Amino acid sequence: MKDIVVRLSDGADITLRRAESKDLPSIVDLLADDPLGSTREGADTGYGPYEHAFEEISADSRQLLVVAVDEQEIVGTLQLTVIPGLSRRGARRAQIEGVRVSRRYRSRGLGAAMIQWAIRESAASQCVLVQLTSDKSRVDAHRFYERLGFAATHEGFKMSL
Amino acid sequence: MKDIVVRLSDGADITLRRAESKDLPSIVDLLADDPLGSTREGADTGYGPYEHAFEEISADSRQLLVVAVDEQEIVGTLQLTVIPGLSRRGARRAQIEGVRVSRRYRSRGLGAAMIQWAIRESAASQCVLVQLTSDKSRVDAHRFYERLGFAATHEGFKMSL
């Protein structure tokens, strides 16, 4: 991806770029600073598992881990995955996971700018569909995604192994 | 994957194996023989787009397209995708897409056997989570997934591009 700069409603210029390994501690902080993430994220046992996952993501051309950067500070992240498939006449679909925006940057248009970038990037990758799931407790997030043009047409089933 | 044989409740022995390119017309027939698939699937403009997608899937070690076979007949299909990610302490998740079972094989335990195989395969691939989305109109499918141990904890958002 090419780095892009988005201007927030209050004039701040934020860069969206591919994540680098040096960003990992900041990304983990963002993942943990979340009502659901607080119990399941953190580097209390070290960054090893995150580093291993980062290498897997970086080596896979269908994965794109993105960070939003204000000056040198990491203030947002998401992961975009392209999934080839047979259904819908052999359509590629794009999937968004791990969306986080730093508390101080919420309600300033950064999340919308990140998702709109992901939608454009998905279209550029010849995907015919963008999809994501959101925990049913995240009611504000649901309104956010609907405002951006998503429809909650599906039930999202999960099973922990 | 190793081929496996599952015995249905009525004694039929069905083989689950990796899909081959010769299976493609039968898989497309299964995708089209569905209330939602009937309008968005079919080879009326040729198999080209499906063949291209099949090649993409086959070349990607994180994609596994599976067929269920009775004698020489393709009677079921699903796609399993492994997605590396940072969240949940760098966890891999598995995703199930494109689940179809031939009409004559429904209510005989084949769908359950296919999903249970996918769950085992996901665990073998060190995934900590299996996920799928199901259109809100597929109420029977939702009961089916809940019986198998999935929970509808998420809203599934989609946007066509």
PDB file of C-alpha atoms in Angstrom:
ATOM      1  CA  MET A   1       0.000   0.000   0.000  1.00  0.00           C
ATOM      2  CA  LYS A   2       0.999   3.610  -0.505  1.00  0.00           C
ATOM      3  CA  ASP A   3       1.014   5.762   2.613  1.00  0.00           C
ATOM      4  CA  ILE A   4      -1.948   8.108   2.662  1.00  0.00           C
ATOM      5  CA  VAL A   5      -2.725  11.157   4.760  1.00  0.00           C
ATOM      6  CA  VAL A   6      -6.239  11.878   6.048  1.00  0.00           C
ATOM      7  CA  ARG A   7      -7.257  15.184   7.583  1.00  0.00           C
ATOM      8  CA  LEU A   8      -9.581  14.848  10.580  1.00  0.00           C
ATOM      9  CA  SER A   9     -12.535  17.159  11.202  1.00  0.00           C
ATOM     10  CA  ASP A  10     -10.409  19.179  13.643  1.00  0.00           C
ATOM     11  CA  GLY A  11      -7.559  19.617  11.154  1.00  0.00           C
ATOM     12  CA  ALA A  12      -5.138  16.949  12.422  1.00  0.00           C
ATOM     13  CA  ASP A  13      -3.259  15.149   9.624  1.00  0.00           C
ATOM     14  CA  ILE A  14      -3.012  11.403  10.216  1.00  0.00           C
ATOM     15  CA  THR A  15      -0.942   9.016   8.104  1.00  0.00           C
ATOM     16  CA  LEU A  16      -2.240   5.521   7.285  1.00  0.00           C
ATOM     17  CA  ARG A  17       0.566   3.095   6.455  1.00  0.00           C
ATOM     18  CA  ARG A  18       1.515  -0.571   6.610  1.00  0.00           C
ATOM     19  CA  ALA A  19       2.489  -1.570  10.160  1.00  0.00           C
ATOM     20  CA  GLU A  20       6.169  -2.238  10.886  1.00  0.00           C
ATOM     21  CA  SER A  21       7.588  -4.475  13.591  1.00  0.00           C
ATOM     22  CA  LYS A  22       8.645  -1.469  15.669  1.00  0.00           C
ATOM     23  CA  ASP A  23       4.931  -0.516  15.956  1.00  0.00           C
ATOM     24  CA  LEU A  24       4.051  -3.760  17.731  1.00  0.00           C
ATOM     25  CA  PRO A  25       4.106  -2.546  21.388  1.00  0.00           C
ATOM     26  CA  SER A  26       1.860   0.412  20.492  1.00  0.00           C
ATOM     27  CA  ILE A  27      -0.547  -1.827  18.563  1.00  0.00           C
ATOM     28  CA  VAL A  28      -0.785  -4.228  21.509  1.00  0.00           C
ATOM     29  CA  ASP A  29      -1.526  -1.263  23.811  1.00  0.00           C
ATOM     30  CA  LEU A  30      -4.386  -0.268  21.489  1.00  0.00           C
ATOM     31  CA  LEU A  31      -5.760  -3.820  21.383  1.00  0.00           C
ATOM     32  CA  ALA A  32      -5.686  -4.010  25.184  1.00  0.00           C
ATOM     33  CA  ASP A  33      -7.289  -0.591  25.770  1.00  0.00           C
ATOM     34  CA  ASP A  34     -10.780  -1.878  25.000  1.00  0.00           C
ATOM     35  CA  PRO A  35     -13.672  -3.266  27.086  1.00  0.00           C
ATOM     36  CA  LEU A  36     -13.343  -6.710  25.470  1.00  0.00           C
ATOM     37  CA  GLY A  37      -9.620  -6.594  24.735  1.00  0.00           C
ATOM     38  CA  SER A  38      -8.568  -5.771  28.287  1.00  0.00           C
ATOM     39  CA  THR A  39      -9.033  -9.375  29.425  1.00  0.00           C
ATOM     40  CA  ARG A  40      -7.590 -11.065  26.377  1.00  0.00           C
ATOM     41  CA  GLU A  41      -4.675  -8.847  25.327  1.00  0.00           C
ATOM     42  CA  GLY A  42      -1.405  -7.731  26.861  1.00  0.00           C
ATOM     43  CA  ALA A  43       2.299  -8.424  26.857  1.00  0.00           C
ATOM     44  CA  ASP A  44       2.488  -9.664  30.455  1.00  0.00           C
ATOM     45  CA  THR A  45       4.021 -12.877  29.113  1.00  0.00           C
ATOM     46  CA  GLY A  46       6.125 -11.000  26.557  1.00  0.00           C
ATOM     47  CA  TYR A  47       5.619  -9.948  22.956  1.00  0.00           C
ATOM     48  CA  GLY A  48       6.641 -13.351  21.568  1.00  0.00           C
ATOM     49  CA  PRO A  49       3.186 -14.502  20.421  1.00  0.00           C
ATOM     50  CA  TYR A  50       2.463 -11.098  18.884  1.00  0.00           C
ATOM     51  CA  GLU A  51       5.833 -11.051  17.095  1.00  0.00           C
ATOM     52  CA  HIS A  52       5.227 -14.492  15.670  1.00  0.00           C
ATOM     53  CA  ALA A  53       1.783 -13.438  14.426  1.00  0.00           C
ATOM     54  CA  PHE A  54       3.210 -10.222  12.992  1.00  0.00           C
ATOM     55  CA  GLU A  55       5.695 -12.254  10.938  1.00  0.00           C
ATOM     56  CA  GLU A  56       2.900 -14.495   9.621  1.00  0.00           C
ATOM     57  CA  ILE A  57       0.818 -11.477   8.640  1.00  0.00           C
ATOM     58  CA  SER A  58       3.745  -9.672   6.993  1.00  0.00           C
ATOM     59  CA  ALA A  59       4.722 -12.721   4.929  1.00  0.00           C
ATOM     60  CA  ASP A  60       1.197 -13.215   3.527  1.00  0.00           C
ATOM     61  CA  SER A  61       0.329 -11.051   0.523  1.00  0.00           C
ATOM     62  CA  ARG A  62      -3.393 -11.358   1.373  1.00  0.00           C
ATOM     63  CA  GLN A  63      -2.968  -9.735   4.801  1.00  0.00           C
ATOM     64  CA  LEU A  64      -2.502  -6.024   5.361  1.00  0.00           C
ATOM     65  CA  LEU A  65      -2.005  -4.708   8.879  1.00  0.00           C
ATOM     66  CA  VAL A  66      -2.403  -0.940   8.931  1.00  0.00           C
ATOM     67  CA  VAL A  67      -1.605   1.719  11.496  1.00  0.00           C
ATOM     68  CA  ALA A  68      -2.797   5.310  11.771  1.00  0.00           C
ATOM     69  CA  VAL A  69       0.025   7.605  12.885  1.00  0.00           C
ATOM     70  CA  ASP A  70      -0.081  11.152  14.304  1.00  0.00           C
ATOM     71  CA  GLU A  71       3.485  12.489  14.240  1.00  0.00           C
ATOM     72  CA  GLN A  72       5.270   9.420  15.693  1.00  0.00           C
ATOM     73  CA  GLU A  73       2.341   8.127  17.751  1.00  0.00           C
ATOM     74  CA  ILE A  74       0.308   5.050  16.734  1.00  0.00           C
ATOM     75  CA  VAL A  75      -3.346   6.090  17.213  1.00  0.00           C
ATOM     76  CA  GLY A  76      -5.269   3.442  15.245  1.00  0.00           C
ATOM     77  CA  THR A  77      -5.003   0.003  13.654  1.00  0.00           C
ATOM     78  CA  LEU A  78      -6.950  -2.484  11.567  1.00  0.00           C
ATOM     79  CA  GLN A  79      -6.239  -5.644   9.604  1.00  0.00           C
ATOM     80  CA  LEU A  80      -7.535  -6.219   6.097  1.00  0.00           C
ATOM     81  CA  THR A  81      -7.623  -9.764   4.679  1.00  0.00           C
ATOM     82  CA  VAL A  82      -8.439 -10.754   1.103  1.00  0.00           C
ATOM     83  CA  ILE A  83     -10.162 -14.146   0.882  1.00  0.00           C
ATOM     84  CA  PRO A  84     -10.471 -15.865  -2.491  1.00  0.00           C
ATOM     85  CA  GLY A  85     -13.571 -18.018  -2.808  1.00  0.00           C
ATOM     86  CA  LEU A  86     -15.867 -19.825  -5.226  1.00  0.00           C
ATOM     87  CA  SER A  87     -19.198 -18.382  -4.114  1.00  0.00           C
ATOM     88  CA  ARG A  88     -20.681 -15.296  -5.816  1.00  0.00           C
ATOM     89  CA  ARG A  89     -19.135 -16.421  -9.141  1.00  0.00           C
ATOM     90  CA  GLY A  90     -15.637 -16.859  -7.807  1.00  0.00           C
ATOM     91  CA  ALA A  91     -15.553 -13.580  -5.919  1.00  0.00           C
ATOM     92  CA  ARG A  92     -12.832 -12.311  -3.663  1.00  0.00           C
ATOM     93  CA  ARG A  93     -14.077 -10.880  -0.409  1.00  0.00           C
ATOM     94  CA  ALA A  94     -12.265  -8.535   1.953  1.00  0.00           C
ATOM     95  CA  GLN A  95     -12.507  -8.880   5.708  1.00  0.00           C
ATOM     96  CA  ILE A  96     -11.756  -6.283   8.351  1.00  0.00           C
ATOM     97  CA  GLU A  97     -10.546  -7.442  11.778  1.00  0.00           C
ATOM     98  CA  GLY A  98      -8.945  -5.838  14.807  1.00  0.00           C
ATOM     99  CA  VAL A  99     -10.217  -2.280  14.398  1.00  0.00           C
ATOM    100  CA  ARG A 100      -9.013  -0.013  17.212  1.00  0.00           C
ATOM    101  CA  VAL A 101      -8.817   3.763  17.599  1.00  0.00           C
ATOM    102  CA  SER A 102      -6.997   5.453  20.477  1.00  0.00           C
ATOM    103  CA  ARG A 103      -9.430   6.996  23.004  1.00  0.00           C
ATOM    104  CA  ARG A 104      -8.165  10.525  22.394  1.00  0.00           C
ATOM    105  CA  TYR A 105      -8.890  10.163  18.667  1.00  0.00           C
ATOM    106  CA  ARG A 106     -12.466   8.894  18.870  1.00  0.00           C
ATOM    107  CA  SER A 107     -15.388  10.956  17.533  1.00  0.00           C
ATOM    108  CA  ARG A 108     -12.974  12.904  15.335  1.00  0.00           C
ATOM    109  CA  GLY A 109     -13.514  10.968  12.106  1.00  0.00           C
ATOM    110  CA  LEU A 110     -10.418   8.765  12.285  1.00  0.00           C
ATOM    111  CA  GLY A 111     -12.318   5.460  12.482  1.00  0.00           C
ATOM    112  CA  ALA A 112     -14.464   6.440   9.500  1.00  0.00           C
ATOM    113  CA  ALA A 113     -11.382   7.467   7.519  1.00  0.00           C
ATOM    114  CA  MET A 114      -9.724   4.111   8.294  1.00  0.00           C
ATOM    115  CA  ILE A 115     -12.780   2.086   7.256  1.00  0.00           C
ATOM    116  CA  GLN A 116     -13.297   4.166   4.113  1.00  0.00           C
ATOM    117  CA  TRP A 117      -9.666   3.569   3.204  1.00  0.00           C
ATOM    118  CA  ALA A 118     -10.188  -0.188   3.782  1.00  0.00           C
ATOM    119  CA  ILE A 119     -13.230  -0.145   1.484  1.00  0.00           C
ATOM    120  CA  ARG A 120     -11.268   1.601  -1.295  1.00  0.00           C
ATOM    121  CA  GLU A 121      -8.332  -0.794  -0.838  1.00  0.00           C
ATOM    122  CA  SER A 122     -10.751  -3.771  -1.033  1.00  0.00           C
ATOM    123  CA  ALA A 123     -12.187  -2.501  -4.309  1.00  0.00           C
ATOM    124  CA  ALA A 124      -8.665  -1.977  -5.659  1.00  0.00           C
ATOM    125  CA  SER A 125      -7.958  -5.644  -4.796  1.00  0.00           C
ATOM    126  CA  GLN A 126     -10.969  -6.665  -6.945  1.00  0.00           C
ATOM    127  CA  CYS A 127     -13.073  -7.710  -3.974  1.00  0.00           C
ATOM    128  CA  VAL A 128     -16.840  -7.630  -4.541  1.00  0.00           C
ATOM    129  CA  LEU A 129     -17.725  -7.606  -0.858  1.00  0.00           C
ATOM    130  CA  VAL A 130     -16.309  -6.202   2.387  1.00  0.00           C
ATOM    131  CA  GLN A 131     -17.287  -7.933   5.614  1.00  0.00           C
ATOM    132  CA  LEU A 132     -16.659  -7.715   9.323  1.00  0.00           C
ATOM    133  CA  THR A 133     -18.240  -8.903  12.529  1.00  0.00           C
ATOM    134  CA  SER A 134     -18.771  -6.844  15.654  1.00  0.00           C
ATOM    135  CA  ASP A 135     -19.556  -8.151  19.132  1.00  0.00           C
ATOM    136  CA  LYS A 136     -23.259  -7.654  19.895  1.00  0.00           C
ATOM    137  CA  SER A 137     -22.327  -5.595  22.963  1.00  0.00           C
ATOM    138  CA  ARG A 138     -20.659  -2.921  20.792  1.00  0.00           C
ATOM    139  CA  VAL A 139     -23.881  -1.049  19.985  1.00  0.00           C
ATOM    140  CA  ASP A 140     -22.148   2.247  19.150  1.00  0.00           C
ATOM    141  CA  ALA A 141     -19.884   0.444  16.682  1.00  0.00           C
ATOM    142  CA  HIS A 142     -22.941  -1.020  14.938  1.00  0.00           C
ATOM    143  CA  ARG A 143     -24.393   2.443  14.302  1.00  0.00           C
ATOM    144  CA  PHE A 144     -20.962   3.542  13.080  1.00  0.00           C
ATOM    145  CA  TYR A 145     -20.738   0.713  10.527  1.00  0.00           C
ATOM    146  CA  GLU A 146     -24.295   1.296   9.350  1.00  0.00           C
ATOM    147  CA  ARG A 147     -23.577   4.977   8.790  1.00  0.00           C
ATOM    148  CA  LEU A 148     -20.635   3.921   6.608  1.00  0.00           C
ATOM    149  CA  GLY A 149     -22.905   1.770   4.427  1.00  0.00           C
ATOM    150  CA  PHE A 150     -22.619  -1.695   5.970  1.00  0.00           C
ATOM    151  CA  ALA A 151     -25.748  -3.754   6.620  1.00  0.00           C
ATOM    152  CA  ALA A 152     -26.090  -6.212   9.525  1.00  0.00           C
ATOM    153  CA  THR A 153     -27.486  -8.945   7.278  1.00  0.00           C
ATOM    154  CA  HIS A 154     -25.761 -11.884   8.984  1.00  0.00           C
ATOM    155  CA  GLU A 155     -25.458 -13.598  12.327  1.00  0.00           C
ATOM    156  CA  GLY A 156     -21.837 -13.887  13.393  1.00  0.00           C
ATOM    157  CA  PHE A 157     -21.095 -17.260  14.994  1.00  0.00           C
ATOM    158  CA  LYS A 158     -17.913 -17.960  16.962  1.00  0.00           C
ATOM    159  CA  MET A 159     -16.541 -20.986  18.776  1.00  0.00           C
ATOM    160  CA  SER A 160     -13.470 -20.920  21.002  1.00  0.00           C
ATOM    161  CA  LEU A 161     -11.205 -23.934  20.616  1.00  0.00           C
TER     162      LEU A 161
ATOM    163  CA  MET B   1      -5.440 -32.800   4.425  1.00  0.00           C
ATOM    164  CA  LYS B   2      -5.804 -36.564   4.648  1.00  0.00           C
ATOM    165  CA  ASP B   3      -8.987 -37.972   3.115  1.00  0.00           C
ATOM    166  CA  ILE B   4     -11.411 -39.036   5.809  1.00  0.00           C
ATOM    167  CA  VAL B   5     -14.538 -41.191   5.698  1.00  0.00           C
ATOM    168  CA  VAL B   6     -17.617 -40.344   7.765  1.00  0.00           C
ATOM    169  CA  ARG B   7     -20.522 -42.752   8.241  1.00  0.00           C
ATOM    170  CA  LEU B   8     -23.940 -41.074   8.160  1.00  0.00           C
ATOM    171  CA  SER B   9     -26.784 -42.030  10.476  1.00  0.00           C
ATOM    172  CA  ASP B  10     -28.274 -44.198   7.708  1.00  0.00           C
ATOM    173  CA  GLY B  11     -25.014 -46.061   7.092  1.00  0.00           C
ATOM    174  CA  ALA B  12     -23.779 -44.237   3.963  1.00  0.00           C
ATOM    175  CA  ASP B  13     -19.999 -43.769   3.876  1.00  0.00           C
ATOM    176  CA  ILE B  14     -18.988 -40.305   2.650  1.00  0.00           C
ATOM    177  CA  THR B  15     -15.411 -39.255   1.894  1.00  0.00           C
ATOM    178  CA  LEU B  16     -14.207 -35.741   2.765  1.00  0.00           C
ATOM    179  CA  ARG B  17     -11.225 -34.676   0.670  1.00  0.00           C
ATOM    180  CA  ARG B  18      -9.552 -31.614  -0.820  1.00  0.00           C
ATOM    181  CA  ALA B  19     -11.441 -30.398  -3.922  1.00  0.00           C
ATOM    182  CA  GLU B  20      -9.844 -30.981  -7.340  1.00  0.00           C
ATOM    183  CA  SER B  21     -10.404 -28.929 -10.478  1.00  0.00           C
ATOM    184  CA  LYS B  22     -12.530 -31.693 -12.000  1.00  0.00           C
ATOM    185  CA  ASP B  23     -15.022 -31.182  -9.150  1.00  0.00           C
ATOM    186  CA  LEU B  24     -15.707 -27.575 -10.115  1.00  0.00           C
ATOM    187  CA  PRO B  25     -18.953 -28.025 -12.144  1.00  0.00           C
ATOM    188  CA  SER B  26     -20.484 -30.095  -9.340  1.00  0.00           C
ATOM    189  CA  ILE B  27     -19.450 -27.542  -6.711  1.00  0.00           C
ATOM    190  CA  VAL B  28     -21.012 -24.726  -8.748  1.00  0.00           C
ATOM    191  CA  ASP B  29     -24.229 -26.760  -9.014  1.00  0.00           C
ATOM    192  CA  LEU B  30     -24.276 -27.072  -5.214  1.00  0.00           C
ATOM    193  CA  LEU B  31     -23.642 -23.345  -4.734  1.00  0.00           C
ATOM    194  CA  ALA B  32     -26.499 -22.511  -7.126  1.00  0.00           C
ATOM    195  CA  ASP B  33     -28.993 -24.964  -5.599  1.00  0.00           C
ATOM    196  CA  ASP B  34     -29.773 -22.698  -2.665  1.00  0.00           C
ATOM    197  CA  PRO B  35     -32.384 -20.008  -1.930  1.00  0.00           C
ATOM    198  CA  LEU B  36     -29.736 -17.267  -1.844  1.00  0.00           C
ATOM    199  CA  GLY B  37     -27.277 -18.833  -4.268  1.00  0.00           C
ATOM    200  CA  SER B  38     -29.777 -19.314  -7.092  1.00  0.00           C
ATOM    201  CA  THR B  39     -29.605 -15.646  -8.088  1.00  0.00           C
ATOM    202  CA  ARG B  40     -25.873 -15.163  -7.655  1.00  0.00           C
ATOM    203  CA  GLU B  41     -24.344 -18.434  -8.873  1.00  0.00           C
ATOM    204  CA  GLY B  42     -24.249 -20.362 -12.140  1.00  0.00           C
ATOM    205  CA  ALA B  43     -22.035 -21.036 -15.135  1.00  0.00           C
ATOM    206  CA  ASP B  44     -24.292 -19.313 -17.674  1.00  0.00           C
ATOM    207  CA  THR B  45     -21.326 -17.135 -18.625  1.00  0.00           C
ATOM    208  CA  GLY B  46     -18.883 -20.052 -18.386  1.00  0.00           C
ATOM    209  CA  TYR B  47     -16.746 -21.503 -15.625  1.00  0.00           C
ATOM    210  CA  GLY B  48     -13.919 -19.012 -16.188  1.00  0.00           C
ATOM    211  CA  PRO B  49     -14.404 -16.924 -13.036  1.00  0.00           C
ATOM    212  CA  TYR B  50     -14.826 -20.071 -10.921  1.00  0.00           C
ATOM    213  CA  GLU B  51     -11.692 -21.640 -12.450  1.00  0.00           C
ATOM    214  CA  HIS B  52      -9.669 -18.526 -11.736  1.00  0.00           C
ATOM    215  CA  ALA B  53     -10.888 -18.479  -8.121  1.00  0.00           C
ATOM    216  CA  PHE B  54     -10.176 -22.208  -7.782  1.00  0.00           C
ATOM    217  CA  GLU B  55      -6.572 -21.602  -8.822  1.00  0.00           C
ATOM    218  CA  GLU B  56      -6.214 -18.799  -6.275  1.00  0.00           C
ATOM    219  CA  ILE B  57      -7.611 -20.995  -3.516  1.00  0.00           C
ATOM    220  CA  SER B  58      -5.446 -23.984  -4.469  1.00  0.00           C
ATOM    221  CA  ALA B  59      -2.258 -21.912  -4.517  1.00  0.00           C
ATOM    222  CA  ASP B  60      -2.827 -20.463  -1.035  1.00  0.00           C
ATOM    223  CA  SER B  61      -1.721 -22.686   1.846  1.00  0.00           C
ATOM    224  CA  ARG B  62      -4.208 -20.927   4.177  1.00  0.00           C
ATOM    225  CA  GLN B  63      -7.238 -21.932   2.067  1.00  0.00           C
ATOM    226  CA  LEU B  64      -8.746 -25.411   2.046  1.00  0.00           C
ATOM    227  CA  LEU B  65     -11.676 -26.141  -0.239  1.00  0.00           C
ATOM    228  CA  VAL B  66     -13.262 -29.445   0.719  1.00  0.00           C
ATOM    229  CA  VAL B  67     -15.791 -31.712  -0.964  1.00  0.00           C
ATOM    230  CA  ALA B  68     -17.911 -34.532   0.436  1.00  0.00           C
ATOM    231  CA  VAL B  69     -18.109 -37.435  -2.003  1.00  0.00           C
ATOM    232  CA  ASP B  70     -20.529 -40.376  -2.147  1.00  0.00           C
ATOM    233  CA  GLU B  71     -19.091 -42.903  -4.625  1.00  0.00           C
ATOM    234  CA  GLN B  72     -18.188 -40.456  -7.443  1.00  0.00           C
ATOM    235  CA  GLU B  73     -20.854 -37.849  -6.652  1.00  0.00           C
ATOM    236  CA  ILE B  74     -20.031 -34.485  -5.004  1.00  0.00           C
ATOM    237  CA  VAL B  75     -22.667 -34.055  -2.276  1.00  0.00           C
ATOM    238  CA  GLY B  76     -21.220 -31.301  -0.081  1.00  0.00           C
ATOM    239  CA  THR B  77     -18.628 -28.547   0.048  1.00  0.00           C
ATOM    240  CA  LEU B  78     -17.131 -25.955   2.357  1.00  0.00           C
ATOM    241  CA  GLN B  79     -14.115 -23.657   2.435  1.00  0.00           C
ATOM    242  CA  LEU B  80     -11.868 -23.298   5.461  1.00  0.00           C
ATOM    243  CA  THR B  81      -9.544 -20.276   5.741  1.00  0.00           C
ATOM    244  CA  VAL B  82      -6.845 -19.729   8.363  1.00  0.00           C
ATOM    245  CA  ILE B  83      -6.358 -16.038   9.210  1.00  0.00           C
ATOM    246  CA  PRO B  84      -3.285 -14.983  11.185  1.00  0.00           C
ATOM    247  CA  GLY B  85      -3.892 -11.954  13.386  1.00  0.00           C
ATOM    248  CA  LEU B  86      -2.591  -9.917  16.298  1.00  0.00           C
ATOM    249  CA  SER B  87      -5.704  -9.827  18.442  1.00  0.00           C
ATOM    250  CA  ARG B  88      -6.263 -12.444  21.195  1.00  0.00           C
ATOM    251  CA  ARG B  89      -2.484 -12.542  21.808  1.00  0.00           C
ATOM    252  CA  GLY B  90      -1.523 -13.169  18.206  1.00  0.00           C
ATOM    253  CA  ALA B  91      -4.104 -15.871  17.619  1.00  0.00           C
ATOM    254  CA  ARG B  92      -4.887 -17.609  14.366  1.00  0.00           C
ATOM    255  CA  ARG B  93      -8.585 -17.878  13.635  1.00  0.00           C
ATOM    256  CA  ALA B  94     -10.288 -20.240  11.204  1.00  0.00           C
ATOM    257  CA  GLN B  95     -13.205 -19.142   9.075  1.00  0.00           C
ATOM    258  CA  ILE B  96     -15.789 -21.323   7.366  1.00  0.00           C
ATOM    259  CA  GLU B  97     -17.407 -20.069   4.129  1.00  0.00           C
ATOM    260  CA  GLY B  98     -19.491 -21.562   1.340  1.00  0.00           C
ATOM    261  CA  VAL B  99     -21.106 -24.440   3.224  1.00  0.00           C
ATOM    262  CA  ARG B 100     -23.461 -26.446   0.996  1.00  0.00           C
ATOM    263  CA  VAL B 101     -25.014 -29.914   1.300  1.00  0.00           C
ATOM    264  CA  SER B 102     -26.900 -31.590  -1.544  1.00  0.00           C
ATOM    265  CA  ARG B 103     -30.669 -31.655  -0.913  1.00  0.00           C
ATOM    266  CA  ARG B 104     -30.794 -35.459  -0.860  1.00  0.00           C
ATOM    267  CA  TYR B 105     -28.151 -35.544   1.880  1.00  0.00           C
ATOM    268  CA  ARG B 106     -29.717 -33.080   4.297  1.00  0.00           C
ATOM    269  CA  SER B 107     -30.952 -34.170   7.733  1.00  0.00           C
ATOM    270  CA  ARG B 108     -28.662 -37.204   7.542  1.00  0.00           C
ATOM    271  CA  GLY B 109     -25.770 -35.820   9.564  1.00  0.00           C
ATOM    272  CA  LEU B 110     -23.496 -34.875   6.658  1.00  0.00           C
ATOM    273  CA  GLY B 111     -23.479 -31.131   7.416  1.00  0.00           C
ATOM    274  CA  ALA B 112     -22.647 -31.804  11.050  1.00  0.00           C
ATOM    275  CA  ALA B 113     -19.854 -34.195  10.060  1.00  0.00           C
ATOM    276  CA  MET B 114     -18.401 -31.575   7.693  1.00  0.00           C
ATOM    277  CA  ILE B 115     -18.468 -28.810  10.320  1.00  0.00           C
ATOM    278  CA  GLN B 116     -17.053 -31.110  13.003  1.00  0.00           C
ATOM    279  CA  TRP B 117     -14.239 -32.028  10.625  1.00  0.00           C
ATOM    280  CA  ALA B 118     -13.603 -28.289  10.013  1.00  0.00           C
ATOM    281  CA  ILE B 119     -13.430 -27.659  13.768  1.00  0.00           C
ATOM    282  CA  ARG B 120     -10.877 -30.465  14.238  1.00  0.00           C
ATOM    283  CA  GLU B 121      -8.849 -29.238  11.259  1.00  0.00           C
ATOM    284  CA  SER B 122      -8.894 -25.686  12.712  1.00  0.00           C
ATOM    285  CA  ALA B 123      -7.565 -26.933  16.035  1.00  0.00           C
ATOM    286  CA  ALA B 124      -4.872 -28.915  14.214  1.00  0.00           C
ATOM    287  CA  SER B 125      -3.863 -25.659  12.489  1.00  0.00           C
ATOM    288  CA  GLN B 126      -3.401 -24.042  15.946  1.00  0.00           C
ATOM    289  CA  CYS B 127      -6.431 -21.782  15.583  1.00  0.00           C
ATOM    290  CA  VAL B 128      -7.970 -20.614  18.862  1.00  0.00           C
ATOM    291  CA  LEU B 129     -11.308 -19.648  17.321  1.00  0.00           C
ATOM    292  CA  VAL B 130     -13.570 -20.850  14.512  1.00  0.00           C
ATOM    293  CA  GLN B 131     -15.970 -18.330  13.010  1.00  0.00           C
ATOM    294  CA  LEU B 132     -18.592 -18.074  10.294  1.00  0.00           C
ATOM    295  CA  THR B 133     -21.477 -15.832   9.372  1.00  0.00           C
ATOM    296  CA  SER B 134     -24.913 -16.977   8.268  1.00  0.00           C
ATOM    297  CA  ASP B 135     -27.553 -14.855   6.537  1.00  0.00           C
ATOM    298  CA  LYS B 136     -30.249 -13.849   9.039  1.00  0.00           C
ATOM    299  CA  SER B 137     -32.880 -15.533   6.822  1.00  0.00           C
ATOM    300  CA  ARG B 138     -31.283 -18.974   7.342  1.00  0.00           C
ATOM    301  CA  VAL B 139     -32.998 -19.684  10.653  1.00  0.00           C
ATOM    302  CA  ASP B 140     -32.604 -23.471  10.411  1.00  0.00           C
ATOM    303  CA  ALA B 141     -28.882 -23.054   9.836  1.00  0.00           C
ATOM    304  CA  HIS B 142     -28.602 -20.958  12.983  1.00  0.00           C
ATOM    305  CA  ARG B 143     -30.101 -23.726  15.125  1.00  0.00           C
ATOM    306  CA  PHE B 144     -27.765 -26.178  13.408  1.00  0.00           C
ATOM    307  CA  TYR B 145     -24.650 -24.135  14.269  1.00  0.00           C
ATOM    308  CA  GLU B 146     -25.810 -23.596  17.850  1.00  0.00           C
ATOM    309  CA  ARG B 147     -26.314 -27.354  18.295  1.00  0.00           C
ATOM    310  CA  LEU B 148     -22.713 -27.818  17.140  1.00  0.00           C
ATOM    311  CA  GLY B 149     -21.438 -25.435  19.830  1.00  0.00           C
ATOM    312  CA  PHE B 150     -21.243 -22.081  18.039  1.00  0.00           C
ATOM    313  CA  ALA B 151     -22.660 -18.959  19.708  1.00  0.00           C
ATOM    314  CA  ALA B 152     -24.201 -16.056  17.763  1.00  0.00           C
ATOM    315  CA  THR B 153     -22.217 -13.466  19.713  1.00  0.00           C
ATOM    316  CA  HIS B 154     -21.597 -11.072  16.810  1.00  0.00           C
ATOM    317  CA  GLU B 155     -23.408  -8.992  14.239  1.00  0.00           C
ATOM    318  CA  GLY B 156     -22.258  -9.843  10.723  1.00  0.00           C
ATOM    319  CA  PHE B 157     -21.892  -6.713   8.580  1.00  0.00           C
ATOM    320  CA  LYS B 158     -21.518  -6.846   4.779  1.00  0.00           C
ATOM    321  CA  MET B 159     -21.130  -4.240   2.073  1.00  0.00           C
ATOM    322  CA  SER B 160     -21.254  -4.991  -1.644  1.00  0.00           C
ATOM    323  CA  LEU B 161     -18.693  -3.095  -3.730  1.00  0.00           C
TER     324      LEU B 161
END
